[in-house]
Short mmCIF file of C-alpha atoms and ligand atoms in Angstrom, two decimals:
data_model
loop_
_atom_site.label_atom_id
_atom_site.label_comp_id
_atom_site.label_asym_id
_atom_site.label_seq_id
_atom_site.Cartn_x
_atom_site.Cartn_y
_atom_site.Cartn_z
CA MET K 1 -36.24 -24.65 -28.86
CA ASN K 2 -35.25 -22.96 -25.59
CA LEU K 3 -35.18 -19.19 -26.26
CA LYS K 4 -34.47 -18.27 -22.65
CA LYS K 5 -30.65 -18.46 -22.89
CA PRO K 6 -30.17 -16.31 -26.06
CA LEU K 7 -32.70 -13.78 -24.70
CA ASN K 8 -30.83 -13.53 -21.41
CA ALA K 9 -27.53 -13.08 -23.25
CA LEU K 10 -29.08 -10.36 -25.44
CA LEU K 11 -30.47 -8.58 -22.39
CA ALA K 12 -27.08 -8.74 -20.65
CA ALA K 13 -25.36 -7.36 -23.76
CA VAL K 14 -27.85 -4.48 -24.06
CA LEU K 15 -27.53 -3.66 -20.34
CA GLY K 16 -23.73 -3.91 -20.53
CA THR K 17 -23.56 -1.55 -23.51
CA GLY K 18 -25.94 0.80 -21.69
CA LEU K 19 -23.74 0.81 -18.62
CA LEU K 20 -20.62 1.37 -20.71
CA MET K 21 -22.31 4.23 -22.55
CA SER K 22 -23.50 5.87 -19.34
CA GLY K 23 -19.96 5.39 -17.88
CA ALA K 24 -18.49 7.11 -20.95
CA ALA K 25 -21.07 9.90 -20.72
CA ASN K 26 -20.26 10.38 -17.02
CA ALA K 27 -16.57 10.44 -17.82
CA GLN K 28 -17.23 13.10 -20.45
CA LYS K 29 -19.15 15.26 -17.97
CA TYR K 30 -16.47 14.72 -15.31
CA PRO K 31 -16.06 16.61 -13.09
CA ASP K 32 -19.41 18.25 -12.44
CA LYS K 33 -19.05 18.56 -8.66
CA PRO K 34 -16.17 19.03 -6.14
CA ILE K 35 -13.55 16.31 -5.85
CA THR K 36 -12.27 15.02 -2.49
CA LEU K 37 -8.53 14.56 -2.12
CA VAL K 38 -8.02 12.27 0.89
CA VAL K 39 -4.91 12.82 3.04
CA PRO K 40 -4.01 9.99 5.44
CA PHE K 41 -2.54 12.24 8.15
CA ALA K 42 -3.49 15.26 10.27
CA ALA K 43 -3.85 18.77 8.86
CA GLY K 44 -0.77 20.98 9.04
CA GLY K 45 1.71 18.15 8.41
CA PRO K 46 3.89 17.36 5.40
CA THR K 47 1.43 15.23 3.40
CA ASP K 48 -1.36 17.70 4.06
CA THR K 49 0.85 20.60 2.92
CA ILE K 50 1.69 18.97 -0.42
CA ALA K 51 -1.97 17.99 -0.88
CA ARG K 52 -3.24 21.52 -0.28
CA LEU K 53 -0.54 22.96 -2.52
CA ILE K 54 -1.50 20.84 -5.53
CA ALA K 55 -5.25 20.86 -4.80
CA VAL K 56 -5.61 24.50 -5.85
CA PRO K 57 -4.06 24.30 -9.34
CA MET K 58 -5.59 20.85 -9.91
CA GLY K 59 -9.00 22.32 -9.12
CA LYS K 60 -8.36 25.17 -11.55
CA SER K 61 -7.47 22.77 -14.36
CA LEU K 62 -10.45 20.52 -13.65
CA GLY K 63 -12.89 23.40 -13.27
CA GLN K 64 -14.04 22.15 -9.85
CA THR K 65 -12.81 22.61 -6.29
CA VAL K 66 -10.51 19.90 -4.99
CA VAL K 67 -11.36 19.60 -1.29
CA VAL K 68 -8.75 18.13 1.06
CA GLU K 69 -10.12 15.66 3.61
CA ASN K 70 -7.86 14.47 6.44
CA VAL K 71 -8.61 10.86 7.38
CA ALA K 72 -5.87 10.39 9.95
CA GLY K 73 -4.98 7.38 12.08
CA ALA K 74 -3.08 4.07 12.16
CA GLY K 75 -0.15 5.46 10.18
CA GLY K 76 -2.25 6.17 7.10
CA THR K 77 -3.87 2.74 6.82
CA ILE K 78 -7.36 3.93 7.84
CA ALA K 79 -7.42 6.34 4.90
CA SER K 80 -6.05 3.74 2.48
CA ALA K 81 -8.79 1.29 3.51
CA LYS K 82 -11.45 3.99 3.17
CA VAL K 83 -10.29 5.05 -0.31
CA ALA K 84 -10.05 1.42 -1.48
CA LYS K 85 -13.75 1.03 -0.63
CA SER K 86 -14.87 4.41 -2.05
CA LYS K 87 -16.99 4.77 -5.18
CA PRO K 88 -14.67 4.62 -8.22
CA ASP K 89 -16.13 7.69 -9.92
CA GLY K 90 -13.22 10.13 -9.79
CA TYR K 91 -14.73 12.16 -6.96
CA THR K 92 -12.47 10.49 -4.39
CA ILE K 93 -8.76 10.64 -5.05
CA TYR K 94 -5.89 9.96 -2.67
CA ILE K 95 -2.40 11.21 -1.93
CA HIS K 96 -0.11 9.03 0.14
CA HIS K 97 3.62 8.69 0.64
CA MET K 98 5.82 5.60 0.75
CA GLY K 99 3.76 4.31 3.67
CA MET K 100 1.65 2.81 0.89
CA ALA K 101 4.60 0.43 0.36
CA THR K 102 5.88 -0.03 3.93
CA ALA K 103 2.55 -0.76 5.67
CA GLN K 104 2.47 -4.30 4.28
CA ALA K 105 5.55 -5.26 6.30
CA LEU K 106 4.37 -3.39 9.40
CA TYR K 107 0.90 -4.88 9.77
CA ASP K 108 0.00 -8.57 10.00
CA LYS K 109 -3.08 -8.01 7.89
CA LEU K 110 -4.21 -4.92 5.97
CA PRO K 111 -7.85 -4.40 4.96
CA TYR K 112 -6.69 -3.46 1.44
CA ASP K 113 -4.06 -4.51 -1.06
CA PRO K 114 -1.86 -1.62 -2.24
CA MET K 115 -1.13 -3.41 -5.52
CA LYS K 116 -4.69 -4.50 -6.32
CA ASP K 117 -7.25 -2.13 -4.85
CA PHE K 118 -6.26 1.17 -6.49
CA GLU K 119 -5.80 2.97 -9.77
CA TYR K 120 -2.43 4.71 -10.05
CA ILE K 121 -2.39 8.31 -11.24
CA GLY K 122 1.19 9.49 -10.83
CA GLN K 123 4.18 10.19 -8.61
CA VAL K 124 4.43 13.64 -7.12
CA ALA K 125 7.56 14.60 -5.17
CA ASP K 126 10.45 13.28 -3.08
CA VAL K 127 10.97 14.76 0.38
CA PRO K 128 14.10 14.42 2.56
CA MET K 129 13.86 13.99 6.33
CA VAL K 130 15.72 15.45 9.30
CA LEU K 131 16.37 14.13 12.80
CA LEU K 132 15.30 16.81 15.27
CA GLY K 133 15.38 17.41 19.01
CA ARG K 134 13.50 19.86 21.20
CA LYS K 135 15.40 23.11 21.60
CA ASN K 136 16.46 22.50 25.20
CA LEU K 137 17.46 18.85 24.73
CA PRO K 138 21.03 18.68 26.16
CA PRO K 139 22.92 17.07 23.19
CA ASN K 140 24.24 19.58 20.67
CA ASN K 141 25.32 17.21 17.91
CA PHE K 142 24.76 13.67 16.69
CA LYS K 143 27.58 12.07 18.73
CA GLU K 144 26.27 13.69 21.91
CA LEU K 145 22.72 12.60 21.01
CA GLU K 146 23.89 9.01 20.56
CA ALA K 147 25.57 9.00 24.00
CA TYR K 148 22.60 10.79 25.59
CA ILE K 149 20.08 8.30 24.22
CA LYS K 150 22.19 5.32 25.31
CA THR K 151 22.44 6.66 28.88
CA ASN K 152 18.85 7.93 29.10
CA LYS K 153 16.94 5.41 26.97
CA ASP K 154 14.31 4.95 29.68
CA LYS K 155 13.34 8.59 29.68
CA VAL K 156 13.89 9.74 26.06
CA THR K 157 10.65 10.09 24.07
CA MET K 158 10.40 9.96 20.29
CA ALA K 159 7.32 11.25 18.46
CA ASN K 160 5.98 9.71 15.27
CA ALA K 161 2.82 9.48 13.19
CA GLY K 162 2.07 5.82 13.98
CA PRO K 163 3.00 2.48 12.35
CA GLY K 164 3.06 3.05 8.61
CA ALA K 165 4.23 6.64 8.90
CA VAL K 166 7.67 7.55 7.62
CA SER K 167 8.50 9.25 10.92
CA GLN K 168 8.01 5.85 12.57
CA LEU K 169 10.08 4.08 9.91
CA CYS K 170 12.93 6.60 10.11
CA GLY K 171 12.83 6.60 13.92
CA LEU K 172 12.92 2.85 14.18
CA ILE K 173 15.73 2.41 11.66
CA PHE K 174 17.62 5.05 13.67
CA GLN K 175 17.02 3.20 16.95
CA SER K 176 17.87 -0.16 15.48
CA ARG K 177 21.17 1.25 14.10
CA LEU K 178 21.98 2.60 17.56
CA GLY K 179 20.86 -0.63 19.21
CA VAL K 180 18.46 1.09 21.61
CA ARG K 181 14.71 1.45 22.04
CA VAL K 182 13.18 4.62 23.45
CA THR K 183 9.58 5.40 24.35
CA THR K 184 7.54 6.14 21.24
CA ILE K 185 4.68 8.67 21.27
CA PRO K 186 2.31 8.22 18.30
CA TYR K 187 0.38 11.17 16.82
CA LYS K 188 -2.11 11.43 13.96
CA GLY K 189 0.56 13.13 11.84
CA THR K 190 3.86 14.89 12.26
CA GLY K 191 2.04 18.25 12.14
CA PRO K 192 0.84 17.79 15.76
CA ALA K 193 4.06 15.91 16.66
CA LEU K 194 6.15 18.88 15.54
CA THR K 195 3.94 21.25 17.56
CA ASP K 196 4.72 19.18 20.66
CA LEU K 197 8.44 19.10 19.85
CA LEU K 198 8.41 22.90 19.55
CA GLY K 199 6.54 23.05 22.87
CA GLY K 200 9.13 20.77 24.52
CA GLN K 201 6.63 17.97 25.27
CA VAL K 202 8.61 15.31 23.34
CA ASP K 203 12.38 14.92 22.90
CA ILE K 204 13.09 13.79 19.36
CA LEU K 205 11.34 13.43 16.00
CA CYS K 206 12.33 12.30 12.54
CA ASP K 207 10.27 14.45 10.18
CA GLN K 208 10.11 15.54 6.56
CA THR K 209 11.66 18.85 5.55
CA THR K 210 8.29 20.31 4.45
CA GLN K 211 7.74 22.30 7.67
CA THR K 212 10.96 21.67 9.54
CA ILE K 213 13.54 23.63 7.48
CA GLN K 214 11.87 26.83 8.62
CA TYR K 215 12.20 25.91 12.33
CA ILE K 216 15.80 24.75 11.87
CA LYS K 217 16.66 28.13 10.29
CA GLU K 218 14.87 29.97 13.10
CA ASN K 219 16.83 27.91 15.62
CA ARG K 220 13.64 26.71 17.30
CA VAL K 221 14.66 23.05 17.24
CA LYS K 222 17.94 21.13 17.39
CA VAL K 223 18.91 19.24 14.25
CA TYR K 224 21.14 16.16 14.38
CA GLY K 225 21.32 15.08 10.76
CA VAL K 226 19.63 14.65 7.40
CA THR K 227 18.42 11.23 6.25
CA THR K 228 19.58 11.49 2.62
CA PRO K 229 23.04 10.45 1.37
CA LYS K 230 23.76 14.08 0.36
CA ARG K 231 23.48 17.26 2.44
CA LEU K 232 20.59 19.62 1.64
CA SER K 233 21.19 22.98 -0.03
CA ALA K 234 18.68 24.73 2.28
CA ILE K 235 20.64 23.65 5.40
CA PRO K 236 24.16 22.96 4.06
CA ASN K 237 25.79 22.95 7.50
CA VAL K 238 23.73 20.02 8.73
CA PRO K 239 25.65 16.76 8.18
CA THR K 240 24.00 13.61 6.88
CA LEU K 241 23.38 10.70 9.27
CA ASP K 242 25.49 8.62 6.88
CA GLU K 243 28.54 10.84 7.29
CA GLN K 244 28.10 10.79 11.07
CA GLY K 245 28.45 7.05 11.34
CA LEU K 246 25.08 5.59 10.27
CA LYS K 247 26.53 4.34 6.98
CA GLY K 248 24.01 3.81 4.20
CA PHE K 249 21.22 5.69 6.05
CA ASP K 250 19.01 6.70 3.14
CA VAL K 251 15.37 7.67 3.62
CA LYS K 252 13.65 9.97 1.13
CA VAL K 253 9.87 10.11 1.12
CA TRP K 254 8.15 9.66 -2.24
CA HIS K 255 4.48 10.49 -2.81
CA GLY K 256 1.82 9.30 -5.23
CA VAL K 257 -1.76 10.05 -6.22
CA TYR K 258 -4.27 7.19 -6.42
CA ALA K 259 -7.97 6.51 -7.04
CA PRO K 260 -10.18 3.56 -6.09
CA LEU K 261 -9.95 0.54 -8.38
CA GLY K 262 -12.41 0.80 -11.26
CA THR K 263 -12.24 4.56 -11.73
CA PRO K 264 -12.78 4.98 -15.52
CA LYS K 265 -9.66 5.51 -17.62
CA PRO K 266 -10.88 8.80 -19.22
CA VAL K 267 -11.43 10.18 -15.69
CA LEU K 268 -7.98 9.02 -14.57
CA ASP K 269 -6.51 10.72 -17.64
CA LYS K 270 -8.19 14.01 -16.71
CA ILE K 271 -6.91 13.81 -13.13
CA ASN K 272 -3.44 12.93 -14.38
CA ALA K 273 -3.41 15.92 -16.76
CA ALA K 274 -4.42 18.19 -13.84
CA LEU K 275 -1.72 16.68 -11.61
CA LYS K 276 0.93 17.25 -14.28
CA LYS K 277 -0.19 20.86 -14.68
CA ALA K 278 -0.09 21.42 -10.92
CA LEU K 279 3.44 20.02 -10.72
CA ALA K 280 4.52 22.40 -13.49
CA ASP K 281 3.05 25.39 -11.63
CA PRO K 282 5.88 27.83 -10.71
CA GLU K 283 4.22 28.69 -7.35
CA VAL K 284 4.06 25.02 -6.36
CA LYS K 285 7.70 24.55 -7.37
CA ALA K 286 8.83 27.67 -5.50
CA ARG K 287 7.17 26.54 -2.23
CA LEU K 288 8.59 23.02 -2.50
CA ASP K 289 12.06 24.36 -3.35
CA THR K 290 12.22 26.19 0.00
CA SER K 291 12.01 22.79 1.70
CA ASN K 292 14.43 20.97 -0.64
CA ILE K 293 11.54 18.93 -2.03
CA ASP K 294 12.06 17.61 -5.56
CA ILE K 295 9.11 17.38 -7.90
CA VAL K 296 9.54 14.11 -9.80
CA PRO K 297 10.44 14.33 -13.51
CA VAL K 298 7.49 14.35 -15.94
CA ALA K 299 8.35 10.77 -16.96
CA LYS K 300 7.34 9.64 -13.45
CA GLN K 301 4.13 11.66 -13.26
CA ASN K 302 1.99 8.79 -14.55
CA GLY K 303 0.16 5.77 -13.20
CA GLU K 304 2.36 3.11 -14.75
CA SER K 305 5.49 4.59 -13.23
CA LEU K 306 3.80 4.93 -9.81
CA LYS K 307 2.65 1.30 -9.82
CA THR K 308 6.08 0.01 -10.85
CA HIS K 309 7.73 2.16 -8.18
CA LEU K 310 5.27 1.03 -5.50
CA ASP K 311 5.97 -2.61 -6.32
CA ALA K 312 9.74 -2.05 -6.17
CA GLU K 313 9.40 -0.19 -2.86
CA ILE K 314 7.29 -2.98 -1.28
CA ASN K 315 10.10 -5.37 -2.20
CA ARG K 316 12.80 -2.96 -1.04
CA TRP K 317 11.37 -2.11 2.39
CA GLY K 318 9.94 -5.48 3.42
CA PRO K 319 13.34 -7.06 4.27
CA ILE K 320 14.72 -3.82 5.81
CA ILE K 321 11.70 -3.50 8.10
CA ARG K 322 11.79 -7.14 9.15
CA LYS K 323 15.55 -6.90 9.84
CA ALA K 324 15.09 -3.76 11.93
CA ASN K 325 12.51 -5.68 13.95
CA ILE K 326 9.87 -3.03 13.39
CA PRO K 327 6.97 -2.54 14.32
CA ASP K 328 6.77 -1.00 17.73
C1 MLT V 1 4.79 10.70 8.40
O1 MLT V 1 5.52 10.67 9.38
O2 MLT V 1 4.46 9.69 7.78
C2 MLT V 1 4.25 11.99 7.88
O3 MLT V 1 5.08 13.01 8.25
C3 MLT V 1 2.87 12.13 8.30
C4 MLT V 1 2.24 13.46 8.02
O4 MLT V 1 2.12 13.89 6.87
O5 MLT V 1 1.82 14.06 8.99
#
């Protein structure tokens, strides 16, 4: 009788149980060291701001520091690839916006699959965008901007955070609706792009409201419209792009928290509980309110909802992006 096969099977079963048990024990101890929250854009920008805002209360709930790490470049895809390959132990987690859905249509080949290489922890918040100009840009309203861009398309510069960034998406939908192409200047995030707009080094930028509302109120930039179908309560005098002729213009930036594929379920549950607590924190809400940012309802603060939403958004944006003839 050949005993080799049953012995091998027994060994595999024992090892497997051992691994499972040590995984469960690790999950029970989790977290026993700081957790890294990867941000796919530069520090000081909108994604970074939301990350740092939730990192503090999440760290408090988890009993460990949540350290933000900016892995900027290629419109967020460098960070996504890095997180997809990270150890699935709960010590690397990831916040990204809807670029997680749009990148597929913008790049011929991605080194990760947004629907297969991650665990999904929960949706976070929805952020409107605004179309801005440097303070001394001649046009004073959207109609003037349209005419100015059409006459000066060879010299107008538009900043963005690279292919895959929402600033790029918004900017290119805007240009395609106007039927013009201007010179695009890519940055590692709209944090540095906004700094250059304030300094007058670039002409226009489509950016989230996270930092920009403040500069609009202080009159340090020109604002030509909001990207949502409804006006924003923080800047009620600024018309929507839709009402100024770009019918159906509707870009609102959703965010989600992810982990590498294979992160144990009990660990994901702990991170999710900490995320939910952070999103219920009155200080977090108060800061986001000042920028007209909506925290998603509790029913969307879970992995299943995030994955379903991501899938729907991949299907929604693919045809729009291809029709707008993006990328640039
Ligand atoms: C974007 O344009 O995708 C974001 O604003 C990037 C960022 O958070 O800097």
